[in-house]
Structure formats: C-alpha cells, structure tokens
CSV table of C-alpha atoms and ligand atoms in Angstrom, one decimal:
chain,number,residue,atom,x,y,z
A,27,MET,CA,91.6,-19.4,-11.9
A,28,ALA,CA,93.1,-22.0,-9.6
A,29,ASP,CA,95.5,-19.6,-7.9
A,30,ALA,CA,93.0,-16.8,-7.4
A,31,PRO,CA,92.7,-16.0,-3.7
A,32,LEU,CA,89.7,-16.8,-1.6
A,33,ARG,CA,87.9,-13.5,-1.3
A,34,VAL,CA,86.3,-12.8,2.0
A,35,ALA,CA,84.4,-9.8,3.3
A,36,VAL,CA,84.4,-9.3,7.0
A,37,VAL,CA,81.7,-6.9,8.2
A,38,GLY,CA,82.5,-5.0,11.4
A,39,ALA,CA,86.0,-3.8,12.3
A,40,GLY,CA,85.8,-4.5,16.0
A,41,PRO,CA,87.8,-7.2,17.8
A,42,SER,CA,85.9,-10.2,16.4
A,43,GLY,CA,86.2,-8.8,12.8
A,44,PHE,CA,90.0,-8.3,13.3
A,45,TYR,CA,90.5,-11.7,14.8
A,46,ALA,CA,88.6,-13.3,11.9
A,47,ALA,CA,90.8,-11.3,9.4
A,48,GLU,CA,93.9,-12.2,11.2
A,49,HIS,CA,93.2,-16.0,11.1
A,50,LEU,CA,92.1,-15.8,7.5
A,51,LEU,CA,95.3,-14.1,6.5
A,52,ARG,CA,97.5,-16.6,8.4
A,53,GLN,CA,96.5,-19.5,6.1
A,54,GLU,CA,98.9,-21.1,3.6
A,55,ARG,CA,96.3,-20.7,0.9
A,56,ALA,CA,95.9,-17.2,-0.6
A,57,VAL,CA,93.1,-15.3,1.1
A,58,ALA,CA,92.2,-11.7,0.5
A,59,VAL,CA,90.2,-9.9,3.2
A,60,ASP,CA,88.1,-6.7,2.8
A,61,LEU,CA,87.1,-5.4,6.3
A,62,PHE,CA,84.0,-3.2,6.3
A,63,ASP,CA,82.9,-0.8,8.9
A,64,ARG,CA,80.0,1.7,8.9
A,65,LEU,CA,82.3,4.3,10.7
A,66,PRO,CA,85.3,5.9,9.1
A,67,THR,CA,87.3,4.6,12.1
A,68,PRO,CA,88.2,1.0,12.9
A,69,PHE,CA,88.3,-0.9,16.2
A,70,GLY,CA,84.6,-1.0,17.2
A,71,LEU,CA,84.2,-1.2,21.0
A,72,VAL,CA,87.9,-0.8,21.6
A,73,ARG,CA,87.6,2.8,20.4
A,74,GLY,CA,83.9,3.4,21.3
A,75,GLY,CA,83.3,1.2,24.3
A,76,VAL,CA,86.4,0.4,26.4
A,77,ALA,CA,86.7,3.0,29.2
A,78,PRO,CA,89.1,5.8,28.5
A,79,ASP,CA,91.0,5.1,31.7
A,80,HIS,CA,91.8,1.6,30.5
A,81,PRO,CA,94.5,2.3,28.0
A,82,LYS,CA,96.2,-1.1,28.5
A,83,ILE,CA,93.1,-2.8,27.1
A,84,LYS,CA,93.0,-0.3,24.2
A,85,SER,CA,96.6,-1.1,23.3
A,86,VAL,CA,95.2,-4.3,21.7
A,87,THR,CA,94.8,-2.2,18.6
A,88,ARG,CA,98.5,-2.7,17.9
A,89,VAL,CA,97.7,-6.3,17.1
A,90,TYR,CA,95.0,-5.1,14.8
A,91,ASP,CA,97.4,-2.7,13.1
A,92,LYS,CA,99.6,-5.6,12.3
A,93,VAL,CA,96.7,-7.5,10.7
A,94,ALA,CA,95.9,-4.4,8.6
A,95,ALA,CA,99.5,-4.2,7.4
A,96,HIS,CA,99.1,-7.5,5.5
A,97,PRO,CA,99.2,-6.9,1.7
A,98,ALA,CA,96.0,-8.9,1.2
A,99,PHE,CA,94.0,-6.7,3.7
A,100,ARG,CA,91.9,-3.8,2.7
A,101,PHE,CA,89.8,-1.5,4.9
A,102,PHE,CA,86.4,-0.3,3.7
A,103,GLY,CA,85.5,2.3,6.3
A,104,ASN,CA,82.4,4.5,6.1
A,105,VAL,CA,80.4,1.8,4.4
A,106,THR,CA,77.2,0.5,5.9
A,107,ALA,CA,76.6,-3.1,4.9
A,108,GLY,CA,72.9,-3.6,4.4
A,109,ARG,CA,72.5,0.0,3.2
A,110,ASP,CA,75.4,1.2,1.0
A,111,VAL,CA,75.9,-2.4,-0.2
A,112,THR,CA,73.3,-5.1,0.4
A,113,ALA,CA,74.1,-8.6,1.9
A,114,GLU,CA,73.2,-10.1,-1.5
A,115,GLU,CA,75.7,-7.8,-3.3
A,116,LEU,CA,78.4,-8.8,-0.9
A,117,ARG,CA,77.7,-12.4,-1.7
A,118,ARG,CA,78.2,-11.6,-5.4
A,119,HIS,CA,81.6,-10.1,-4.8
A,120,TYR,CA,83.0,-12.5,-2.3
A,121,HIS,CA,83.3,-16.3,-1.7
A,122,ALA,CA,82.3,-15.7,1.9
A,123,VAL,CA,81.0,-13.0,4.2
A,124,VAL,CA,81.8,-13.0,7.9
A,125,TRP,CA,79.3,-10.9,9.9
A,126,ALA,CA,81.0,-9.4,13.0
A,127,VAL,CA,78.7,-6.5,13.6
A,128,GLY,CA,78.5,-6.8,17.4
A,129,ALA,CA,75.5,-5.8,19.5
A,130,ALA,CA,74.7,-2.1,19.0
A,131,ALA,CA,71.5,-1.8,21.1
A,132,ASP,CA,70.5,-2.5,24.7
A,133,ARG,CA,68.3,-4.8,26.6
A,134,ALA,CA,65.3,-3.0,28.1
A,135,LEU,CA,64.3,-3.0,31.8
A,136,ASP,CA,60.6,-2.9,30.9
A,137,ILE,CA,59.6,-0.8,33.9
A,138,PRO,CA,57.5,2.3,34.1
A,139,GLY,CA,59.3,5.5,33.6
A,140,GLU,CA,62.2,4.0,31.7
A,141,ASP,CA,61.8,6.7,29.0
A,142,LEU,CA,61.6,9.7,31.3
A,143,ALA,CA,64.2,12.4,30.7
A,144,GLY,CA,67.2,11.6,32.9
A,145,SER,CA,66.9,7.9,32.3
A,146,HIS,CA,69.6,6.7,29.9
A,147,THR,CA,71.1,3.5,28.7
A,148,ALA,CA,74.7,2.8,29.7
A,149,THR,CA,75.4,2.5,26.0
A,150,GLU,CA,74.5,6.1,25.4
A,151,PHE,CA,76.7,7.3,28.2
A,152,VAL,CA,79.6,5.1,27.3
A,153,GLY,CA,79.3,6.1,23.6
A,154,TRP,CA,79.2,9.8,24.6
A,155,TYR,CA,82.3,9.8,26.9
A,156,ASN,CA,84.1,7.8,24.2
A,157,GLY,CA,83.3,10.2,21.5
A,158,HIS,CA,81.2,7.7,19.4
A,159,PRO,CA,79.6,9.6,16.5
A,160,ASP,CA,76.1,8.0,17.3
A,161,PHE,CA,76.1,9.5,20.8
A,162,ARG,CA,78.0,12.8,20.3
A,163,ASP,CA,74.9,14.9,20.7
A,164,ARG,CA,73.5,13.2,23.8
A,165,ARG,CA,73.3,15.4,26.9
A,166,PHE,CA,73.3,14.1,30.5
A,167,ASP,CA,72.1,16.4,33.3
A,168,LEU,CA,75.2,16.0,35.6
A,169,GLY,CA,73.8,18.9,37.7
A,170,GLN,CA,71.9,16.2,39.6
A,171,GLU,CA,73.4,15.2,43.0
A,172,ALA,CA,72.5,11.5,42.9
A,173,ALA,CA,72.4,8.9,40.2
A,174,ALA,CA,71.6,5.2,40.0
A,175,VAL,CA,73.3,2.6,37.8
A,176,VAL,CA,71.2,-0.5,37.3
A,177,GLY,CA,73.1,-3.7,36.8
A,178,VAL,CA,76.4,-5.0,38.1
A,179,GLY,CA,78.4,-6.0,35.0
A,180,ASN,CA,81.6,-4.5,33.9
A,181,VAL,CA,79.9,-1.8,31.9
A,182,ALA,CA,78.1,-0.6,35.0
A,183,MET,CA,81.5,-0.5,36.7
A,184,ASP,CA,82.9,1.6,33.9
A,185,VAL,CA,79.9,4.1,34.1
A,186,THR,CA,80.2,4.3,37.9
A,187,ARG,CA,84.0,4.8,37.8
A,188,VAL,CA,83.8,7.5,35.2
A,189,LEU,CA,81.1,9.4,37.1
A,190,ALA,CA,83.1,9.1,40.4
A,191,SER,CA,86.6,9.8,38.9
A,192,ASP,CA,88.6,12.9,39.3
A,193,PRO,CA,88.3,14.8,36.0
A,194,ASP,CA,92.0,15.7,36.2
A,195,ASP,CA,92.8,12.0,36.0
A,196,LEU,CA,90.4,11.6,33.0
A,197,ALA,CA,92.0,14.6,31.2
A,198,THR,CA,95.1,12.6,30.2
A,199,THR,CA,92.9,9.9,28.6
A,200,ASP,CA,91.2,9.8,25.2
A,201,ILE,CA,87.8,10.7,26.8
A,202,SER,CA,85.8,13.1,24.5
A,203,ARG,CA,86.4,16.7,25.2
A,204,THR,CA,82.6,17.4,25.6
A,205,ALA,CA,82.4,14.6,28.2
A,206,LEU,CA,85.5,15.9,30.1
A,207,ASP,CA,84.1,19.4,30.3
A,208,ALA,CA,80.7,18.1,31.5
A,209,LEU,CA,82.3,15.9,34.1
A,210,ARG,CA,84.4,18.8,35.4
A,211,ALA,CA,81.1,20.6,36.1
A,212,SER,CA,79.4,17.5,37.5
A,213,LYS,CA,77.5,17.8,40.8
A,214,VAL,CA,76.9,14.1,41.1
A,215,ARG,CA,78.0,13.1,44.6
A,216,THR,CA,76.2,9.8,45.2
A,217,ILE,CA,76.0,6.9,42.8
A,218,TYR,CA,73.8,3.9,43.7
A,219,LEU,CA,75.0,0.7,42.0
A,220,LEU,CA,72.2,-1.8,42.0
A,221,GLY,CA,72.5,-5.6,41.6
A,222,ARG,CA,69.3,-7.6,41.5
A,223,ARG,CA,71.0,-10.7,42.9
A,224,GLY,CA,73.7,-11.0,45.6
A,225,PRO,CA,77.4,-10.1,45.4
A,226,ALA,CA,78.3,-13.7,44.7
A,227,GLN,CA,76.2,-13.5,41.5
A,228,ALA,CA,77.6,-10.2,40.3
A,229,ALA,CA,78.8,-10.1,36.7
A,230,PHE,CA,81.7,-7.7,37.3
A,231,THR,CA,85.2,-9.1,37.5
A,232,ASN,CA,87.5,-8.5,40.4
A,233,PRO,CA,90.0,-6.0,39.0
A,234,GLU,CA,87.0,-3.7,38.0
A,235,LEU,CA,85.5,-4.0,41.5
A,236,LYS,CA,88.9,-3.2,43.1
A,237,GLU,CA,89.3,-0.1,40.9
A,238,LEU,CA,86.2,1.4,42.6
A,239,GLY,CA,88.1,1.3,45.9
A,240,GLU,CA,91.1,3.1,44.4
A,241,LEU,CA,89.2,6.2,43.3
A,242,PRO,CA,90.7,9.2,45.1
A,243,LEU,CA,87.4,11.1,45.4
A,244,ALA,CA,85.0,8.3,46.3
A,245,ASP,CA,84.1,6.2,49.3
A,246,VAL,CA,82.6,2.8,48.5
A,247,VAL,CA,79.7,1.9,50.8
A,248,VAL,CA,78.7,-1.7,51.2
A,249,ARG,CA,75.8,-2.9,53.4
A,250,ALA,CA,76.8,-5.6,55.9
A,251,GLU,CA,73.6,-7.5,55.3
A,252,ASP,CA,74.5,-7.9,51.6
A,253,LEU,CA,77.6,-9.8,52.6
A,254,GLU,CA,75.8,-12.4,54.7
A,255,LEU,CA,75.5,-15.3,52.3
A,256,ASP,CA,72.1,-16.9,52.0
A,257,ALA,CA,71.6,-20.7,52.0
A,258,ALA,CA,71.1,-20.9,48.2
A,259,THR,CA,74.3,-19.0,47.5
A,260,ARG,CA,76.3,-21.0,50.1
A,261,ALA,CA,75.1,-24.3,48.6
A,262,SER,CA,75.8,-23.1,45.1
A,263,LEU,CA,79.4,-22.0,46.0
A,264,GLU,CA,79.9,-25.4,47.7
A,265,THR,CA,78.9,-27.5,44.7
A,266,THR,CA,80.4,-25.1,42.1
A,267,PRO,CA,83.3,-23.2,43.6
A,268,ASP,CA,83.6,-19.8,41.9
A,269,ARG,CA,87.1,-18.1,42.3
A,270,GLU,CA,85.9,-14.8,40.9
A,271,ALA,CA,82.9,-14.6,43.3
A,272,GLU,CA,85.2,-15.5,46.3
A,273,LYS,CA,87.6,-12.7,45.3
A,274,ASN,CA,84.7,-10.3,44.9
A,275,LEU,CA,83.3,-11.1,48.3
A,276,LYS,CA,86.8,-10.6,49.9
A,277,THR,CA,87.1,-7.2,48.2
A,278,LEU,CA,83.7,-6.2,49.3
A,279,ARG,CA,84.4,-7.2,52.9
A,280,GLY,CA,87.5,-5.1,52.6
A,281,PHE,CA,85.4,-2.1,51.6
A,282,LEU,CA,83.1,-2.7,54.5
A,283,ASP,CA,85.9,-2.9,57.0
A,284,ARG,CA,87.6,0.2,55.7
A,285,GLY,CA,84.4,2.2,56.2
A,286,LEU,CA,84.1,5.9,55.1
A,287,GLN,CA,87.3,7.8,54.4
A,288,GLY,CA,85.6,11.2,54.2
A,289,ARG,CA,85.9,11.5,50.4
A,290,PRO,CA,83.5,13.9,48.7
A,291,ARG,CA,81.7,11.3,46.6
A,292,ARG,CA,80.0,8.0,47.5
A,293,ILE,CA,79.4,4.8,45.6
A,294,GLU,CA,76.6,3.0,47.4
A,295,LEU,CA,76.4,-0.7,46.5
A,296,ARG,CA,73.0,-2.2,46.9
A,297,PHE,CA,72.6,-5.9,46.2
A,298,CYS,CA,69.3,-7.9,46.1
A,299,THR,CA,67.7,-4.7,44.8
A,300,SER,CA,65.6,-4.4,41.6
A,301,PRO,CA,64.4,-1.2,40.0
A,302,LEU,CA,60.6,-1.2,40.0
A,303,ARG,CA,59.6,2.3,38.7
A,304,ILE,CA,61.3,5.4,37.7
A,305,GLU,CA,59.2,8.4,38.8
A,306,GLY,CA,59.0,12.2,38.6
A,307,PRO,CA,56.9,14.7,36.8
A,308,GLY,CA,58.5,15.2,33.4
A,309,ARG,CA,61.9,13.9,34.4
A,310,VAL,CA,63.5,11.5,36.8
A,311,GLU,CA,63.1,12.5,40.4
A,312,ARG,CA,63.3,9.1,42.2
A,313,LEU,CA,63.8,5.4,41.6
A,314,VAL,CA,61.5,3.0,43.4
A,315,VAL,CA,63.4,-0.2,44.2
A,316,GLY,CA,62.2,-3.6,45.5
A,317,ALA,CA,64.2,-5.9,47.8
A,318,ASN,CA,64.8,-9.5,46.7
A,319,ARG,CA,65.7,-12.7,48.4
A,320,LEU,CA,67.7,-15.4,46.7
A,321,GLU,CA,66.4,-18.8,45.8
A,322,ALA,CA,67.9,-21.9,44.2
A,323,SER,CA,66.4,-22.8,40.8
A,324,PRO,CA,67.4,-25.0,37.9
A,325,ARG,CA,68.8,-21.9,36.2
A,326,GLY,CA,71.0,-21.1,39.3
A,327,VAL,CA,70.5,-18.7,42.2
A,328,GLN,CA,67.6,-16.4,41.2
A,329,ALA,CA,66.2,-13.2,42.7
A,330,VAL,CA,62.6,-13.3,44.1
A,331,ALA,CA,60.8,-10.1,45.1
A,332,THR,CA,60.0,-9.8,48.8
A,333,GLY,CA,57.5,-7.0,48.2
A,334,GLN,CA,59.5,-4.6,50.3
A,335,GLU,CA,60.0,-1.2,48.5
A,336,ALA,CA,62.3,1.7,49.1
A,337,VAL,CA,62.8,5.1,47.3
A,338,LEU,CA,66.2,6.3,46.0
A,339,PRO,CA,66.2,10.1,45.5
A,340,VAL,CA,68.1,10.1,42.2
A,341,GLY,CA,67.9,12.5,39.2
A,342,LEU,CA,69.7,10.2,36.8
A,343,VAL,CA,69.3,6.6,36.0
A,344,PHE,CA,71.7,4.6,33.8
A,345,ARG,CA,70.4,1.2,32.7
A,346,SER,CA,73.3,-1.1,32.3
A,347,VAL,CA,71.7,-4.5,31.9
A,348,GLY,CA,73.4,-5.8,28.8
A,349,TYR,CA,73.6,-5.2,25.1
A,350,ARG,CA,71.3,-6.5,22.4
A,351,ALA,CA,72.3,-7.1,18.8
A,352,LEU,CA,70.3,-5.7,15.9
A,353,PRO,CA,69.4,-7.5,12.7
A,354,VAL,CA,71.1,-6.8,9.4
A,355,ASP,CA,68.8,-6.6,6.3
A,356,GLY,CA,69.1,-9.8,4.2
A,357,VAL,CA,70.7,-11.9,6.9
A,358,PRO,CA,68.8,-14.3,9.2
A,359,PHE,CA,68.2,-13.2,12.8
A,360,ASP,CA,67.0,-15.1,15.8
A,361,ASP,CA,64.9,-12.4,17.5
A,362,GLN,CA,64.6,-14.4,20.7
A,363,ARG,CA,68.3,-14.8,21.3
A,364,ALA,CA,69.3,-11.6,19.4
A,365,VAL,CA,72.0,-13.4,17.4
A,366,MET,CA,72.4,-14.5,13.8
A,367,PRO,CA,71.4,-18.2,14.1
A,368,ASN,CA,74.5,-20.3,13.5
A,369,ASP,CA,76.3,-23.5,14.0
A,370,ARG,CA,79.8,-22.8,15.2
A,371,GLY,CA,79.8,-19.7,13.0
A,372,ARG,CA,78.0,-21.0,9.9
A,373,VAL,CA,74.9,-18.9,9.5
A,374,LEU,CA,71.7,-20.9,9.5
A,375,ALA,CA,68.5,-19.9,7.7
A,376,THR,CA,66.6,-20.3,11.1
A,377,ALA,CA,67.7,-21.5,14.5
A,378,GLY,CA,68.5,-25.2,14.0
A,379,GLY,CA,67.7,-24.8,10.2
A,380,ALA,CA,69.8,-25.2,7.0
A,381,VAL,CA,73.2,-23.6,6.5
A,382,VAL,CA,73.3,-20.5,4.3
A,383,PRO,CA,76.3,-21.2,2.0
A,384,GLY,CA,79.0,-18.6,2.2
A,385,SER,CA,77.6,-16.7,5.2
A,386,TYR,CA,79.4,-16.7,8.6
A,387,VAL,CA,79.2,-14.9,11.9
A,388,ALA,CA,81.7,-14.1,14.7
A,389,GLY,CA,81.7,-12.2,18.0
A,390,TRP,CA,78.7,-10.9,19.9
A,391,ILE,CA,76.3,-11.3,17.0
A,392,LYS,CA,77.3,-15.0,17.0
A,393,ARG,CA,77.2,-15.8,20.7
A,394,GLY,CA,75.6,-12.8,22.5
A,395,PRO,CA,77.2,-9.9,24.4
A,396,SER,CA,79.5,-11.8,26.7
A,397,GLY,CA,83.2,-12.2,27.5
A,398,VAL,CA,86.2,-9.9,27.3
A,399,ILE,CA,88.0,-8.8,24.1
A,400,GLY,CA,90.2,-11.9,24.0
A,401,THR,CA,87.2,-14.1,24.1
A,402,ASN,CA,86.6,-13.1,20.5
A,403,LYS,CA,89.8,-14.6,19.3
A,404,PRO,CA,88.9,-18.3,19.7
A,405,ASP,CA,85.4,-17.5,18.7
A,406,ALA,CA,86.6,-16.0,15.4
A,407,VAL,CA,89.1,-18.8,14.9
A,408,GLU,CA,86.2,-21.4,15.2
A,409,THR,CA,84.2,-19.5,12.6
A,410,VAL,CA,87.1,-19.1,10.2
A,411,GLY,CA,87.9,-22.8,10.6
A,412,CYS,CA,84.4,-23.7,9.4
A,413,LEU,CA,84.8,-21.3,6.5
A,414,LEU,CA,88.1,-22.8,5.4
A,415,GLU,CA,86.7,-26.3,5.8
A,416,ASP,CA,83.8,-25.3,3.5
A,417,ALA,CA,86.2,-23.8,1.0
A,418,GLU,CA,88.3,-27.0,1.0
A,419,ARG,CA,85.3,-29.1,0.1
A,420,GLY,CA,84.0,-26.7,-2.5
A,421,ALA,CA,80.9,-25.7,-0.5
A,422,LEU,CA,81.4,-21.9,-1.1
A,423,PRO,CA,79.4,-20.3,-3.8
A,424,GLU,CA,81.5,-18.8,-6.6
A,425,PRO,CA,81.2,-15.0,-6.7
A,426,THR,CA,79.8,-13.6,-9.9
A,427,ALA,CA,81.9,-10.3,-9.5
A,428,PRO,CA,85.2,-11.5,-8.1
A,429,ASP,CA,87.3,-8.6,-9.5
A,430,PRO,CA,88.6,-6.8,-6.4
A,431,ASP,CA,88.0,-3.4,-8.1
A,432,ALA,CA,84.4,-4.2,-8.7
A,433,ILE,CA,83.2,-3.6,-5.1
A,434,LEU,CA,85.1,-0.3,-4.9
A,435,ALA,CA,83.6,0.8,-8.3
A,436,LEU,CA,80.1,-0.1,-7.1
A,437,LEU,CA,80.4,1.9,-3.8
A,438,THR,CA,82.0,4.9,-5.6
A,439,ALA,CA,79.2,4.9,-8.2
A,440,ARG,CA,76.8,5.2,-5.2
A,441,GLY,CA,78.7,8.2,-3.9
A,442,VAL,CA,80.2,6.4,-0.9
A,443,ASP,CA,83.5,7.9,0.1
A,444,VAL,CA,85.3,4.7,1.1
A,445,VAL,CA,87.9,5.2,3.9
A,446,SER,CA,91.0,3.1,3.3
A,447,TRP,CA,93.5,2.0,6.0
A,448,ARG,CA,95.8,4.8,4.8
A,449,ASP,CA,93.0,7.3,5.2
A,450,TRP,CA,92.5,6.1,8.7
A,451,GLN,CA,96.2,6.4,9.5
A,452,ALA,CA,96.0,10.0,8.4
A,453,LEU,CA,93.0,10.6,10.7
A,454,ASP,CA,94.7,8.7,13.5
A,455,ALA,CA,97.8,10.9,13.2
A,456,HIS,CA,95.7,14.0,13.3
A,457,GLU,CA,93.8,12.9,16.4
A,458,CYS,CA,97.0,11.9,18.2
A,459,GLY,CA,98.6,15.2,17.4
A,460,ALA,CA,95.5,17.1,18.7
A,461,GLY,CA,95.5,15.1,21.9
A,462,ALA,CA,99.1,15.9,22.7
A,463,ALA,CA,98.0,19.5,23.6
A,464,ARG,CA,96.2,18.2,26.7
A,465,GLY,CA,98.7,15.4,27.4
A,466,ALA,CA,96.1,12.8,26.1
A,467,PRO,CA,96.9,10.0,23.7
A,468,ARG,CA,94.4,11.5,21.2
A,469,GLU,CA,91.6,14.0,20.9
A,470,LYS,CA,88.8,12.1,19.1
A,471,ILE,CA,86.9,13.7,16.3
A,472,THR,CA,83.3,12.8,17.0
A,473,ASP,CA,81.6,14.0,13.8
A,474,PRO,CA,82.0,11.7,10.8
A,475,GLY,CA,81.7,14.7,8.4
A,476,GLU,CA,84.7,16.3,10.2
A,477,MET,CA,86.6,13.0,10.0
A,478,LEU,CA,86.0,12.8,6.3
A,479,ALA,CA,87.2,16.4,5.9
A,480,VAL,CA,90.5,15.6,7.7
A,481,ILE,CA,90.9,12.6,5.5
A,482,ARG,CA,90.2,14.5,2.3
A,483,ARG,CA,92.7,17.1,3.2
A,484,ALA,CA,95.3,14.4,3.9
A,485,ARG,CA,94.6,12.8,0.5
A,486,GLN,CA,95.4,16.1,-1.2
A,487,ALA,CA,98.6,16.7,0.8
A,488,PRO,CA,101.7,16.2,-1.4
B,17,NAP,P1,76.7,-8.3,31.7
B,17,NAP,O1,78.1,-8.6,32.2
B,17,NAP,O2,75.9,-9.3,31.1
B,17,NAP,O3,76.0,-7.7,33.0
B,17,NAP,C1,74.6,-7.3,33.0
B,17,NAP,C2,74.1,-7.0,34.4
B,17,NAP,O4,72.8,-6.5,34.3
B,17,NAP,C3,74.1,-8.2,35.3
B,17,NAP,O5,74.5,-7.8,36.6
B,17,NAP,C4,72.6,-8.6,35.3
B,17,NAP,O6,72.2,-9.3,36.4
B,17,NAP,C5,72.0,-7.3,35.2
B,17,NAP,N1,70.6,-7.3,34.7
B,17,NAP,C6,70.1,-7.9,33.6
B,17,NAP,N2,68.8,-7.7,33.5
B,17,NAP,C7,68.4,-7.0,34.6
B,17,NAP,C8,67.2,-6.5,35.1
B,17,NAP,N3,66.1,-6.7,34.4
B,17,NAP,N4,67.2,-5.8,36.3
B,17,NAP,C9,68.3,-5.6,37.0
B,17,NAP,N5,69.5,-6.1,36.6
B,17,NAP,C10,69.6,-6.8,35.4
B,17,NAP,O7,76.7,-7.0,30.7
B,17,NAP,P2,77.7,-5.8,30.5
B,17,NAP,O8,78.0,-5.2,31.8
B,17,NAP,O9,76.9,-5.0,29.5
B,17,NAP,O10,79.0,-6.3,29.8
B,17,NAP,C11,78.9,-7.0,28.6
B,17,NAP,C12,80.2,-7.8,28.4
B,17,NAP,O11,81.3,-6.9,28.2
B,17,NAP,C13,80.6,-8.6,29.6
B,17,NAP,O12,81.1,-9.8,29.2
B,17,NAP,C14,81.6,-7.8,30.3
B,17,NAP,O13,82.5,-8.5,31.1
B,17,NAP,C15,82.4,-7.2,29.1
B,17,NAP,N6,83.1,-5.9,29.5
B,17,NAP,C16,84.3,-6.1,30.0
B,17,NAP,C17,85.0,-5.0,30.5
B,17,NAP,C18,86.4,-5.1,31.0
B,17,NAP,O14,87.0,-6.2,30.8
B,17,NAP,N7,86.9,-4.2,31.8
B,17,NAP,C19,84.4,-3.7,30.5
B,17,NAP,C20,83.1,-3.6,30.0
B,17,NAP,C21,82.4,-4.7,29.5
B,17,NAP,P3,71.9,-10.9,36.4
B,17,NAP,O15,73.3,-11.5,36.5
B,17,NAP,O16,71.1,-11.1,37.6
B,17,NAP,O17,71.2,-11.2,35.1
C-alpha cells in the first residue's frame, strides 16, 4: 500500500497538539491525523487556562479551526488515552503517536498548612473560573477580606487580576457563570502577590504587569525598598541585559510614583518574600512569610532567607508556582523533570536512553511548563520534523490495525461516545448562542454529561 497515508495519532487537543497536526497535514506526502482529547471539547489551555478577559489570545482557535477543516483530520473528543485506549493499542493503529498532553498538575510548595481549607492551587481557581469540568465543583471562600497569591508568573497575574476585577467587566467574557456569581459577591479587598526573588527576576511579562495598573477597582502597592536593586541583581543585569526586567522595573516605579488612588481594592506586591507556613485552626487564617536577600549563584540570582518573619492576615492562599506534568500509562516518564524523556521530540525509554520507535512528544510534556502559546509552534514543528525524518528512513513501526475505522470500532465497542469535530461544532454553536444572552462570547457548559446531551440532541436534529 505505497499510497496509503501515514497515520498519526496526536494525543491532546491543546496548542501543541494542534500545531503538530497542522505541520503534519502541511506535508506533500499523505498524512492522516486523528487528534484525541479526554474532554468533549478541544483547545486545552486556550479554553480552560487562558484568562477570560484575554479574548485576543483565545482567538488563536481560529487557526486551529482551519487545521480541523482539513479532510485528513479527525477529532476524537471524550477519549482518554491510557484508559479508554491504551498506549499500546494506539501504537497498533497508527504509524506514530505524538503525546501532547500538557501539564495537568501543580508543583507543590512543601510548607506546613498547604492543605488547609482555604489554601488552593492556582490551577483549581483558573480551571474553575474557566468552567473546566475537572474544577466545576470547587468552591472558594470569597467571603474573606484578604488573599495571598504565591508566585509571580503570568498565572499569578491572571489569578490576581480576576480577583481584583470589576465583575461587570468580566460579565461580557466567557468566564463561567458560577465564578461570575461568586465574584460578584466577593469580599476580597486585599491581594498580596508574593515573589520569592526580586522584581528583576519576576517571571511575569510586562503587558500582564501593566494590566494590574489598569484595573478600575484596584490600587497597586509597591514597596520602595523592593525597587532598590541589590548588588547581585545589578551585576547580573550588567552582564546579561534583560529588556523585560527593565520594562517591569519601570512599570513598578510608575506604580510607586502614582501612589494610592483611593480605589476600593489593593494589590500589594511583596518581593523577596517566601511563604513559610499557612496557619489557622481548621482553615487558613494567616500566612507566615520570610524575608529573603538575593545572592549571585551559578544558577543565577537566588533567594536566601534572612530569618526575618512577618504575618499576613489572609483567609485565602493561591499557590501559583508552576505546573507539573503527569505520567501516561505505558509511556516513559522522567519523574525528576516531569516530562516524557525525549530527544528533540523522539520519546526515549529513559532520560538519555534508547529511542522508542513511533513515539513522539510535543509541548509542555516535552519541555516543561514554559513559554506562551506561540512557543508551542516551533516546538511541535521540531517534533514533527523528527517524525517525518523517521518515516522517510523507514524507522516507524507498521501498524497492525491500520484501517481508519478500526480505532472507532474499538472505542465504540467499549461504550465510548466519541465526539467528532462536527459534534464539537454543534456544542460550540450552542454555547455561543447561550452566551449572547449576557453579551458574552459564550456560556460554557461545565458538565461533560450535559455537553454530551447537547451533542446527542444535535446529532438527532434533521
Ligand atoms: P512560571 O512562569 O514558571 O512562574 C512560577 C512562579 O512561581 C515564579 O515566580 C517562581 O519563582 C515561583 N515559584 C516557584 N517555586 C516557588 C516556591 N517554592 N516559592 C515561591 N515561589 C515559587 O509559571 P506560571 O505562572 O504557572 O506560568 C506557566 C507558563 O504559562 C509561563 O511560561 C507563563 O508565561 C505562561 N502563561 C502566559 C500567560 C500569558 O501570556 N498571558 C498567562 C498565563 C501563563 P522563581 O522564578 O524564583 O522560581
């Protein structure tokens, strides 16, 4: 079957999965792509992670829609790879499998009190306000007056901004209805945003920092001492100029100069501050923090505890210190780096070990949870390049069940209701129609059962 297309399964319908599919479908040789996702909906973090008040970022889905319109593309939503179909079964049905499953869990802080009621991961909160089915039942006690957000990456900025926003501004976004109602009743007035190192080492990007200063209901408070650069930071910026850090410092100086504007909420930025203990009988009542000084080290400027402690009277803590990928049954996993061990996208049996033929990886599960959405494009292109090179030199295993209908038959026999792209389009139209009532781009359905009910009704429509 010389003309038979190369059959590739891509697992994970987020940005990296779509960019891998896009590059595969752009080739001169015939390639057929089946894109799997455990949810009935596509787009991964673009739907479930990107903040609702960032619609421009979300509009990248138009690019993914074009990929899905390719005749050799099929969507297999509502299918959990590793459970509904094993990694080994995928290998039998496809020449190659590209794992693009992202990083679904969080890094832990490893401090006492982390599990007290009122202490949450940013992932839970982000998933909740974005209507992600995994987090739809979470509850956050927004009756508290003060909250702390630990970490100064862009996710921490999203969480802080959503907590400090005017709910009327959020109402016209695709934020979940439950979250919108809870935020309307929120009593949170003070949000401490804690960076363990200095402002020059913060992970947030400048547009996200500037947005804090544009919130109509919130003052941004910066401590003058945090903006006095220490010797290690000055030396580091001299040897390695950092435009983003310079811009951030300028923005922060602007916040300091502006002072308080008498707005009802406050975002208190605290740099060189580490969380030490979350305390309270039964639930969070305070966060004990420790001051740090900065020191040069071979790994860059590092925080070193001074021993000085302070207490922040907060009733809520959001830990936003980075994501962590989870392993998939039957696929190698490097527990230390929390990635699938790989060489430019070729999965390896162990870190630095032998190549696993026909197995590839793209996105956060390949390189770790870093970069913006666009970063996943060159990343996926590199992976697909390796895959095509291997196909060219005959290094891909021949599937034993290459018939495109075989995988559908297997899943159907197991009682899996596979959601096709057409099904998703019906759900999409339903959500967009429901959102129009409140002037929002969509009203997300957060219950997968309800999503499937809408889809089944649409299938029966004439
Ligand atoms: P991130 O950018 O890696 O930031 C993690 C933050 O947590 C850093 O400030 C880090 O400080 C801090 N941290 C780590 N361990 C800590 C500890 N034990 N105690 C205190 N602080 C600790 O991660 P993220 O915010 O989850 O974002 C993930 C990726 O998504 C990033 O590439 C981000 O830019 C991207 N993203 C982009 C957007 C956007 O474009 N608008 C929105 C959301 C996310 P150190 O630097 O000291 O380690």
